[in-house]
Coordinates of C-alpha atoms and ligand atoms in Angstrom, one line a residue:
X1 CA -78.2 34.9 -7.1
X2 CA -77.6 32.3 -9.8
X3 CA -79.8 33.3 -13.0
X4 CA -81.8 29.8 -12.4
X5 CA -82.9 30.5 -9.1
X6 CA -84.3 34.5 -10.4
X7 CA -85.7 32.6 -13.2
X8 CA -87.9 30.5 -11.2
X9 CA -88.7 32.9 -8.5
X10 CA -89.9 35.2 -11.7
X11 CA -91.5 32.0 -13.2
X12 CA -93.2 31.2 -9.5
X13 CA -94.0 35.1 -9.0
X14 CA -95.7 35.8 -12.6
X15 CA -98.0 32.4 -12.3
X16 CA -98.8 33.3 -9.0
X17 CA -100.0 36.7 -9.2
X18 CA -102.0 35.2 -12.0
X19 CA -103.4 32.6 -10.0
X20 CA -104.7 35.3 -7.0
X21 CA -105.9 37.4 -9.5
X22 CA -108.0 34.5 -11.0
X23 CA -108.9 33.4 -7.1
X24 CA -109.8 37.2 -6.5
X25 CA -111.9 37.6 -9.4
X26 CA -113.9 34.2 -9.0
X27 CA -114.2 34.8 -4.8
X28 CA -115.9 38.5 -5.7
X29 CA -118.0 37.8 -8.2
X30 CA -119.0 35.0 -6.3
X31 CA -120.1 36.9 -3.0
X32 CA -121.5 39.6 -5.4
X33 CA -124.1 37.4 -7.0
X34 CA -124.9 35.5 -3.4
X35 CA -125.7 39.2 -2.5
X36 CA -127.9 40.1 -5.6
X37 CA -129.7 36.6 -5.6
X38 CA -130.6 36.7 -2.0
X39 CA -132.4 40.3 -2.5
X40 CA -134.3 39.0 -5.2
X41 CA -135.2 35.4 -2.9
X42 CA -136.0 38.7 -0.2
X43 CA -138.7 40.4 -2.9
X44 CA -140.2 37.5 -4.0
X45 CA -141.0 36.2 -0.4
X46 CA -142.1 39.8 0.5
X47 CA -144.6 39.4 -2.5
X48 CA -145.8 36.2 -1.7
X49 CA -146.1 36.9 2.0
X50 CA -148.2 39.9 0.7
X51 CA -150.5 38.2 -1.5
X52 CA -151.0 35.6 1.5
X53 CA -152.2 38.6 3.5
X54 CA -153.8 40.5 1.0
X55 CA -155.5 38.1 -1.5
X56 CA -155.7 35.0 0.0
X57 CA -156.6 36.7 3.3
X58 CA -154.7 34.4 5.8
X59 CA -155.4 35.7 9.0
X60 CA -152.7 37.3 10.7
X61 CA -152.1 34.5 13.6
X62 CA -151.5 31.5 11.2
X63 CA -149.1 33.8 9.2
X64 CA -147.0 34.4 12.2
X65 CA -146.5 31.0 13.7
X66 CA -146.0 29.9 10.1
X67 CA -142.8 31.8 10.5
X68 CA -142.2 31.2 14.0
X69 CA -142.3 27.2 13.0
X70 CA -140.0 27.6 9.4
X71 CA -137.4 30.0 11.7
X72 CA -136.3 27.0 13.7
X73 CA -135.9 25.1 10.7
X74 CA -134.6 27.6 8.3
X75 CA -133.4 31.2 7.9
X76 CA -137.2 32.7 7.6
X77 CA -137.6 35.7 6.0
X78 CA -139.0 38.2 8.2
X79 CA -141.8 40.5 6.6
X80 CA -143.5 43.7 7.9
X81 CA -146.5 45.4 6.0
X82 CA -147.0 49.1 6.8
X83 CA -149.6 51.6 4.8
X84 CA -148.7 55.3 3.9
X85 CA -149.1 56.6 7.3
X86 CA -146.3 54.3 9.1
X87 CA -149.3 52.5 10.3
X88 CA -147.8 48.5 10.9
X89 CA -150.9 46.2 9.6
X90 CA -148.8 42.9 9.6
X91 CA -145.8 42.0 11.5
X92 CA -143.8 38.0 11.7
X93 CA -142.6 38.9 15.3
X94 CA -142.8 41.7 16.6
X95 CA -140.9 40.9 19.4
X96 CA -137.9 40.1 17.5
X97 CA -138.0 42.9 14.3
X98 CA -134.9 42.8 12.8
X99 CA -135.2 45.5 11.0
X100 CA -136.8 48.3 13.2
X101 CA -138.4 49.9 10.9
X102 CA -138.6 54.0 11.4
X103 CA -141.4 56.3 9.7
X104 CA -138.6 57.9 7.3
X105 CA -137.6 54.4 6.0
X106 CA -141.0 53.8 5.2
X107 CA -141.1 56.8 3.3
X108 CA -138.0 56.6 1.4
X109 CA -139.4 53.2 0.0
X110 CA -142.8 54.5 -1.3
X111 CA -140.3 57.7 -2.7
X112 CA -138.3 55.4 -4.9
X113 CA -140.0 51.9 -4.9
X114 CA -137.4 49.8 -3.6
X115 CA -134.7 50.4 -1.3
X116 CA -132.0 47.7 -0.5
X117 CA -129.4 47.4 2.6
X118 CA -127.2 45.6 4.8
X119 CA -128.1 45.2 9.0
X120 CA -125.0 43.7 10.4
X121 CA -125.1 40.3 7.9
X122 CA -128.7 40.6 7.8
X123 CA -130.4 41.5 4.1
X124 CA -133.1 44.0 4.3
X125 CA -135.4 45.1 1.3
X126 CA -138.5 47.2 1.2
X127 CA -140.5 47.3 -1.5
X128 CA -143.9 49.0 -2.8
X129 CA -146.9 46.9 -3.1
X130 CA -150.6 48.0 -4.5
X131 CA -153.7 46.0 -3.3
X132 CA -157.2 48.3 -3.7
X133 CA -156.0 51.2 -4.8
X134 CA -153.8 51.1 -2.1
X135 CA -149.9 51.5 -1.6
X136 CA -148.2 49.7 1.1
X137 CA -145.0 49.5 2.1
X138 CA -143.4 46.0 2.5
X139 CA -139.7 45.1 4.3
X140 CA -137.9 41.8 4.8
X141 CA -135.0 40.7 5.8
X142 CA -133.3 37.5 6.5
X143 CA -129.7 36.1 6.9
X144 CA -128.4 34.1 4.3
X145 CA -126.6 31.0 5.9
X146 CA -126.9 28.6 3.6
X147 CA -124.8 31.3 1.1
X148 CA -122.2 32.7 3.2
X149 CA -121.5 28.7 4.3
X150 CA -121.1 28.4 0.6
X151 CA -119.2 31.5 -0.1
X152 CA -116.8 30.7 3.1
X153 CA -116.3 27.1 1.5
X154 CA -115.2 28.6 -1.7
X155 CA -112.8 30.9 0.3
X156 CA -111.0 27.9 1.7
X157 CA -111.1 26.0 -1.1
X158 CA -109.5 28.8 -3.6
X159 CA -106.9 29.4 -0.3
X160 CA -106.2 26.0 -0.5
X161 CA -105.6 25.3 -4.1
X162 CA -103.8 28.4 -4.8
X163 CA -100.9 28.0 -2.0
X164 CA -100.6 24.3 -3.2
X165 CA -100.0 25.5 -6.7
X166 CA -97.9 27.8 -5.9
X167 CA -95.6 25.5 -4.0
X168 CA -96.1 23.0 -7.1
X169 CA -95.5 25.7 -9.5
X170 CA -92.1 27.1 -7.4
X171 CA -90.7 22.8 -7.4
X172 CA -91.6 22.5 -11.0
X173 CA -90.0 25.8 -11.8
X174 CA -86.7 24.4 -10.3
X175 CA -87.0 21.1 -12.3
X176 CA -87.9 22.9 -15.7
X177 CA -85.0 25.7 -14.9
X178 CA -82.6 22.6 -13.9
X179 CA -83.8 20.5 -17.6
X180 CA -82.9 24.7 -19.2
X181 CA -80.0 25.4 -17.6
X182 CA -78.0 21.5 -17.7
X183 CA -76.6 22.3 -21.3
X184 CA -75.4 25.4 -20.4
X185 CA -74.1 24.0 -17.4
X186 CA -72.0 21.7 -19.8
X187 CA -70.9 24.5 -22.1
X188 CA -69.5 26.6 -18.9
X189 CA -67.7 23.3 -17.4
X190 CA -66.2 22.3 -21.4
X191 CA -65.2 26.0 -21.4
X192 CA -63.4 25.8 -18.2
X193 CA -61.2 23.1 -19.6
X194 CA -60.1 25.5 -22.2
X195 CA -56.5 27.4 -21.6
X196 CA -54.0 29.2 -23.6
X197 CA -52.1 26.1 -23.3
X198 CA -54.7 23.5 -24.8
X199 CA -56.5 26.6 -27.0
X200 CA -57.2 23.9 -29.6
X201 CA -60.3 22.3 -27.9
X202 CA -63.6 23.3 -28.9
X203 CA -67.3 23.0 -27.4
X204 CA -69.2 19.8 -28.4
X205 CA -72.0 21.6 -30.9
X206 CA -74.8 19.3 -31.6
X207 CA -76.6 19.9 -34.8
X208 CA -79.9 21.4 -33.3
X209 CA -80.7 25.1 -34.5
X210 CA -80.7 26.4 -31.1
X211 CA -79.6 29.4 -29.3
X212 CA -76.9 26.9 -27.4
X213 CA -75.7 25.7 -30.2
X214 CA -75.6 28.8 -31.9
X215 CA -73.5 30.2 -28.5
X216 CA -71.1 26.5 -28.5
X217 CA -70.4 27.6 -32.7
X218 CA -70.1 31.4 -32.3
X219 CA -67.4 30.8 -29.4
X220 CA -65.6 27.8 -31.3
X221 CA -65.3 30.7 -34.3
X222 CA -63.9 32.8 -31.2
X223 CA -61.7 30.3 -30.4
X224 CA -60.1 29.8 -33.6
X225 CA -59.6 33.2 -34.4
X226 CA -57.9 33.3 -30.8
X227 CA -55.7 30.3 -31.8
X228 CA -54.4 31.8 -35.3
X229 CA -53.8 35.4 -33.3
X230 CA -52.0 33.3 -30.9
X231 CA -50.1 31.6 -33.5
X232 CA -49.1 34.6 -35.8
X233 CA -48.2 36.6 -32.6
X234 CA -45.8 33.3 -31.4
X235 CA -44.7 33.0 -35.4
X236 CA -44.3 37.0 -35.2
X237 CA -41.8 36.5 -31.8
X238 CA -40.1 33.5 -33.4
X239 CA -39.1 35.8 -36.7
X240 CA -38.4 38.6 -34.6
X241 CA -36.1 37.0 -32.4
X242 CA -34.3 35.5 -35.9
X243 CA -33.7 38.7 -37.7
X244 CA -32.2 40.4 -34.5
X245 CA -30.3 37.1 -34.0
X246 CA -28.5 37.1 -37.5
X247 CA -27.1 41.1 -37.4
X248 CA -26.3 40.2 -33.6
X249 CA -24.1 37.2 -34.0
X250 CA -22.4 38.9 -36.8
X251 CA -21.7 41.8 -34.5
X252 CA -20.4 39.3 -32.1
X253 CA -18.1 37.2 -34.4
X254 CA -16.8 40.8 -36.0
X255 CA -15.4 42.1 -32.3
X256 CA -14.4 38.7 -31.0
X257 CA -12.3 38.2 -34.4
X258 CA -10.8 41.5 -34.0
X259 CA -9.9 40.7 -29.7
X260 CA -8.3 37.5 -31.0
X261 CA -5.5 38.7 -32.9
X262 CA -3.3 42.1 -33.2
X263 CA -4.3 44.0 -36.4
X264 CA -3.5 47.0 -38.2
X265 CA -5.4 50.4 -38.4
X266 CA -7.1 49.5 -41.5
X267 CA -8.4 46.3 -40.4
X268 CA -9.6 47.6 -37.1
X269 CA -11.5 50.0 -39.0
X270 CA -12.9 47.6 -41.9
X271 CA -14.1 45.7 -38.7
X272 CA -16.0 48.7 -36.9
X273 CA -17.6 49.6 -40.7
X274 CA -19.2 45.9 -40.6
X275 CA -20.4 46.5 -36.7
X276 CA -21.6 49.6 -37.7
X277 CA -23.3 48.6 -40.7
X278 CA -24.9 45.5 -38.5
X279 CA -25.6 48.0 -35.5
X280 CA -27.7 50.7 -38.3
X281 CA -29.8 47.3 -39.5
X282 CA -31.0 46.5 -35.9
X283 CA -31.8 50.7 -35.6
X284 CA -33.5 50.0 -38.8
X285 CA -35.5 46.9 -37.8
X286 CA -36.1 48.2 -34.0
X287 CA -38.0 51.4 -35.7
X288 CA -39.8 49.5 -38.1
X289 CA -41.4 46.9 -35.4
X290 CA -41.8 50.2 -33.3
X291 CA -43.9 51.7 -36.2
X292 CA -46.0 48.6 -37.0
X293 CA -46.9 48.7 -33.2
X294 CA -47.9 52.1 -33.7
X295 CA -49.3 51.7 -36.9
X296 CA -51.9 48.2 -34.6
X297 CA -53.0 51.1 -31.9
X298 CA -56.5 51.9 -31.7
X299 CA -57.1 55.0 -34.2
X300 CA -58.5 56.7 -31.7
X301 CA -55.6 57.0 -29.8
X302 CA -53.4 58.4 -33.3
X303 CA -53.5 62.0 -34.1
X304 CA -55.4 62.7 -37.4
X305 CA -55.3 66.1 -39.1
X306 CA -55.8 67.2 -42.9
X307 CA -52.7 66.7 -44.4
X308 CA -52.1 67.1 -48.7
X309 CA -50.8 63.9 -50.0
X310 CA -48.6 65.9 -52.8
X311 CA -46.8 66.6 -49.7
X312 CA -46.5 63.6 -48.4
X313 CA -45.6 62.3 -51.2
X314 CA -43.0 64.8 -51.4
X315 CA -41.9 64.4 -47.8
X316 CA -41.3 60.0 -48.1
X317 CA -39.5 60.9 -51.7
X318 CA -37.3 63.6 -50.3
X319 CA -36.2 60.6 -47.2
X320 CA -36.0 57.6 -49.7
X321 CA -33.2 59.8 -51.3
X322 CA -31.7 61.5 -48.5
X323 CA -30.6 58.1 -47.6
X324 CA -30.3 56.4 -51.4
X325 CA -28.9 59.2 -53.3
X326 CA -28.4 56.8 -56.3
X327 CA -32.7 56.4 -56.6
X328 CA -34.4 58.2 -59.1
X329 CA -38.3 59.2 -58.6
X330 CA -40.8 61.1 -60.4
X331 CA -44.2 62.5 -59.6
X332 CA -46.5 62.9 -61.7
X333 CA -50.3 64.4 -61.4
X334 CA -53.2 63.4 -63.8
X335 CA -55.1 66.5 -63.9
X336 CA -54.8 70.0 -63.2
X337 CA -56.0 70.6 -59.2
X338 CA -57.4 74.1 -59.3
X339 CA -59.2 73.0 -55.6
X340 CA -56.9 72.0 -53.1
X341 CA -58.9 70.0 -51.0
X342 CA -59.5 67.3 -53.5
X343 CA -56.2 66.5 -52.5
X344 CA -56.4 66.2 -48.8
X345 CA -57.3 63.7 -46.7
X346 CA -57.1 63.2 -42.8
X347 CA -54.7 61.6 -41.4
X348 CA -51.4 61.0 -39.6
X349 CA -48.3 62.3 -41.2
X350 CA -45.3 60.2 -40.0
X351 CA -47.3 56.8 -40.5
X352 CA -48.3 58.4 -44.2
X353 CA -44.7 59.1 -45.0
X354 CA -43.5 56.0 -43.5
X355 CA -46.0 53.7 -45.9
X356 CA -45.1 56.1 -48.8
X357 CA -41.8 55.8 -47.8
X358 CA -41.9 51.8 -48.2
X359 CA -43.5 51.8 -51.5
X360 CA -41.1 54.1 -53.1
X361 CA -37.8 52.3 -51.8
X362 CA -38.9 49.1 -52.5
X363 CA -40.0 50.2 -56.3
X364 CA -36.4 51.7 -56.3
X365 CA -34.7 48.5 -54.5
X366 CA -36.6 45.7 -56.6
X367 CA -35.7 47.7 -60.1
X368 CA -32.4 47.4 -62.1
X369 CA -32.8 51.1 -62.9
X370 CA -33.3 52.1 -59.5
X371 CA -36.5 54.3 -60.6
X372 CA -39.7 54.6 -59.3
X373 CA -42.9 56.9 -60.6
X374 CA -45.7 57.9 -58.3
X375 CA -48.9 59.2 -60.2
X376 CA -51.7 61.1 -58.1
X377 CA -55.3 61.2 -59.8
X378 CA -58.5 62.6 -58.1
X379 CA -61.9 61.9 -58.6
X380 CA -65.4 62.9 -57.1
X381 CA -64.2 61.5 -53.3
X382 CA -61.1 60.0 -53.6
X383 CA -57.5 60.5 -54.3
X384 CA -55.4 57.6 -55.5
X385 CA -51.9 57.1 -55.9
X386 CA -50.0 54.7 -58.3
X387 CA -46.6 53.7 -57.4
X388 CA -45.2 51.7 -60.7
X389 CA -42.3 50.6 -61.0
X390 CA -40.4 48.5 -64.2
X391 CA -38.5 46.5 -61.8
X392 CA -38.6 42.5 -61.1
X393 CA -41.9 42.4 -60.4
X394 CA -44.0 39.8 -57.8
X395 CA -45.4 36.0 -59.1
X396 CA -48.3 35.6 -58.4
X397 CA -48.3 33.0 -55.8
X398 CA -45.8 35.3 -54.0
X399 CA -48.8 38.3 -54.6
X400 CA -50.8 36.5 -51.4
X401 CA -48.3 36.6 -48.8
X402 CA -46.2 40.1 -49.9
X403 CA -48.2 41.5 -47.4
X404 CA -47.9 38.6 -44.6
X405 CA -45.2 40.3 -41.7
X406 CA -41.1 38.9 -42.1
X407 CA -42.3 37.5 -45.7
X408 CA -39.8 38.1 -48.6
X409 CA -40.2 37.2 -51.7
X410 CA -38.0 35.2 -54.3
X411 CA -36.4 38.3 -55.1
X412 CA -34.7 39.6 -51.9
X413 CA -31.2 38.9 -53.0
X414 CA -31.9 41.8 -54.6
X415 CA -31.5 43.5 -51.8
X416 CA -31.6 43.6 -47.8
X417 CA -35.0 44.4 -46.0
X418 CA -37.2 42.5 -43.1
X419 CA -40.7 42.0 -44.7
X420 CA -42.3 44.4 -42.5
X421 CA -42.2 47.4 -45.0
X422 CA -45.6 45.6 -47.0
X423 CA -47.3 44.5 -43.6
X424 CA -46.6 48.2 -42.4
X425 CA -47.8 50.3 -45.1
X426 CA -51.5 47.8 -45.4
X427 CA -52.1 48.4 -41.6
X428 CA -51.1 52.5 -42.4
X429 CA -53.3 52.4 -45.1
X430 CA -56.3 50.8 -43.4
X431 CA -56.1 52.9 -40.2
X432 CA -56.6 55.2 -42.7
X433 CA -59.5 53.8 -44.1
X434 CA -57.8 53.7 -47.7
X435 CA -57.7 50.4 -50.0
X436 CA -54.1 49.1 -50.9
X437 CA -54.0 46.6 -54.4
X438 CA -51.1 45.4 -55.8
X439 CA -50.9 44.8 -59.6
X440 CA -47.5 42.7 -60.7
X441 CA -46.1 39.6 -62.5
X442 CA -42.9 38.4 -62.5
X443 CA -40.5 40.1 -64.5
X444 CA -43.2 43.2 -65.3
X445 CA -42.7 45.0 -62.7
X446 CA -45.2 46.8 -59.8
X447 CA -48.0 48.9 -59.1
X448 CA -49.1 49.7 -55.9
X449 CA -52.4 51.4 -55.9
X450 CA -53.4 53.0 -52.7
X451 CA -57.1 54.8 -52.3
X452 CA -58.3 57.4 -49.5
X453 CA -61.6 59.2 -49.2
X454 CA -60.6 63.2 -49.6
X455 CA -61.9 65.3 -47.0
X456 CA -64.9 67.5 -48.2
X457 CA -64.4 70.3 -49.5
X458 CA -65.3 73.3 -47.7
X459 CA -66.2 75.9 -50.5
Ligands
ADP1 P1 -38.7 43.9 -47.8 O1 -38.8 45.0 -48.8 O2 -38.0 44.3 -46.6 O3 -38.3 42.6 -48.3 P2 -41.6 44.3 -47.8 O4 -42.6 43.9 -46.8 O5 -41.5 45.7 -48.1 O6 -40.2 43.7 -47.3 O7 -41.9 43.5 -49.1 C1 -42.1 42.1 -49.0 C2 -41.7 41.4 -50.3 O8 -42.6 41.8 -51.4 C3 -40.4 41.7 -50.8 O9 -39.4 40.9 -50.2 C4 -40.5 41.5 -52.3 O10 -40.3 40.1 -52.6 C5 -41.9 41.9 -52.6 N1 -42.0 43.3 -53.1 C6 -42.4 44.3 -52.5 N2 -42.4 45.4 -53.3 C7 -42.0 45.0 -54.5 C8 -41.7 45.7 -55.8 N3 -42.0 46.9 -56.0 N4 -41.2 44.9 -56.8 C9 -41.0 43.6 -56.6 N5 -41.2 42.9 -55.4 C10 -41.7 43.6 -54.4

């Protein structure tokens, strides 16, 4: 069901119930006073008809065709006069009594002064009355047409009223739901329009401060963060698709060159060298694009485990110069650690090595001297770890896109790389929760400064 319809059947539902309950309460209290009023109409004819008999001394005959005459007319009030001992000294019509009255009625109404009750529709009361000295025992009773005419009347007319409103309250439901729901309606058919083909059309936002407008700018904001992902992801095919394409065609144009002609040994061989050397960059590349992809999982799905970063440290040195022997690097640690776990963190240690890994070879590879230092410094919570370098060193209009993925700097004559090393070891870093800042200028060489929360210690 469409949310506009529930809306208005709740809208319909909730003003309804309200509406009965308001009909209920005015339709009770109604019939209620009719009720109360009548008994007192009941007493104060049963007095009067008393006083007639008693004080005024209207003989018995005239009081009875009184009452004969007014019933025709009117709904009479029959009254019956009876003394202590059950004995009936006045009667309106005998012949007709209503009310039948027994010895232990009588009774009960000189016990407790008043007694009030229902015959059928007919209202009976009995009440006390003192003339002489004398108690007697008076009942009357009479039907109150003229009340429950009235009190039927306002039944209808509250029946009436309420299932009209109801029906006026359900169709201006729809109509107020309809005026609600028609900009939303636009949003969803304007969103409908939008595809990964035309992703750079936006919702119309008006200026009001409203919820809709506030739901048109939050998913324009969506939408553009969607468009520059889907731009870097179709930049980040385009580059990758470049650097395979360079080592590939060279591979290419190196067999094809040695098919075309007859050469010696040596030639044969320098040729395989320069396959072999293009074939190891497109390993190299492959595993780094395979490491950023690991490196964009959710952490949840990477195993984390305390790990010492000495070690690591140890671990990305002891691979930078397994495969440049010519590098030079040095460790160095600011303060004596008597506690252990001030230098552990939690983490994962092949992503760890392999963003160490990147800092120290390109310190080594962006240097003349081919040397790099790391220093390692704990404080209260954190460990952090410096790798400087006296090397070429970054401009700084190049220091805002080092870390953009297949960027290289002014200085990659220097030497060959992908720009993915930098864009690696940031997402490393931040899976990690750590900080990475870079602190260079050209010609002064680099420090990389990279900061993660220690583990607490367990002592
Ligand atoms: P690559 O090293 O493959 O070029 P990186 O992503 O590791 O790619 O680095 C991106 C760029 O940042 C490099 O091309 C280089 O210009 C610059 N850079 C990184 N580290 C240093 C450094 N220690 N000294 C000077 N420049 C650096």
């Amino acid at each position: 069901m469409k949310l506009r319809t529930q809306i208005t059947i709740l809208f319909t539902l909730i003003t309804a119930t309200i509406l009965l309950a308001f009909a209920s309460v005015v339709y009770y209290s109604s019939k209620h006073s009719r009720e109360r009023e009548f008994f007192n109409l009941l007493k104060d004819e049963a007095i009067t008809k008393a006083n007639l008999f008693f004080e005024a001394n209207v003989d018995t005959l005239t009081l009875q065709s009184i009452y004969r005459m007014n019933r025709e007319v009117i709904n009479e009030v029959e009254v019956a006069i009876y003394d202590r001992r059950f004995k009936l000294l006045y009667h309106d019509a005998v012949d007709i009594d209503i009310v039948q009255e027994t010895e232990e009625m009588i009774n009960q109404i000189m016990q407790n002064g008043e007694l009030r009750f229902m015959q059928n529709d007919w209202q009976v009361i009995g009440i006390t009355y003192t003339n002489n000295q004398e108690t007697y025992a008076i009942t009357a009773a009479a039907f109150d047409g003229y009340g429950y005419t009235k009190l039927h009347n306002l039944r209808q007319t509250l029946f009436v009223l309420s299932s009209l409103s109801i029906v006026v309250l359900y169709l201006l439901g729809l109509f107020l739901s309809k005026r609600a729901f028609a900009p939303i309606k636009e949003v969803i058919s304007n969103a409908k329009s939008i595809t990964a083909t035309n992703l750079d059309l936006r919702l119309k936002s008006s200026e009001k401060k409203d919820e809709l407008s506030e739901l048109s700018n939050t998913f324009n904001e969506m939408l553009d963060r969607l468009e520059n992902s889907f731009d870097a992801q179709k930049q980040f095919v385009y580059n990758i698709s470049h650097e395979l394409r360079t080592p590939l065609s060279a591979i290419i144009a190196e067999l094809e060159l040695s098919l075309g002609k007859e050469k010696n040994t040596q030639e044969y061989r320098t040729a395989i060298e320069n396959t072999l050397n293009d074939a190891r960059k497109l390993v190299k590349l492959s595993n780094s694009l395979l490491d950023l992809a690991k490196a964009s999982y959710d952490p949840t799905e990477i195993k984390f485990k305390p790990l010492r970063v000495d070690e690591l440290v140890l671990d990305a040195r002891h691979q930078v110069l397994r495969l440049n022997p010519t590098y030079s690097i040095d460790i160095r640690f600011e303060q004596n650690f008597d506690d252990d776990q001030k230098l552990t963190i939690s983490g994962n240690q092949y992503l760890l090595t392999v963003a160490f890994a990147n800092l120290l070879e390109n310190g080594c590879k962006f240097s003349e001297d081919s040397r790099c230092m790391v220093s390692i410094e704990v404080d209260k919570s954190d460990v952090t770890l410096k790798f400087i370098d006296n090397g070429v060193g970054i401009s700084e209009e190049e220091l805002e896109n080092i870390f953009t993925p297949f960027y290289r700097g002014a200085n990659k004559s220097i030497s060959a790389g992908y720009g993915i090393g930098l864009p690696l070891t940031q997402k490393i870093v931040q899976l990690h929760k750590g900080s990475i800042r870079v602190k260079s200028a050209q010609g002064q060489g680099a420090e990389f400064c990279v900061i993660f929360e220690c583990l607490p210690s367990t002592l």
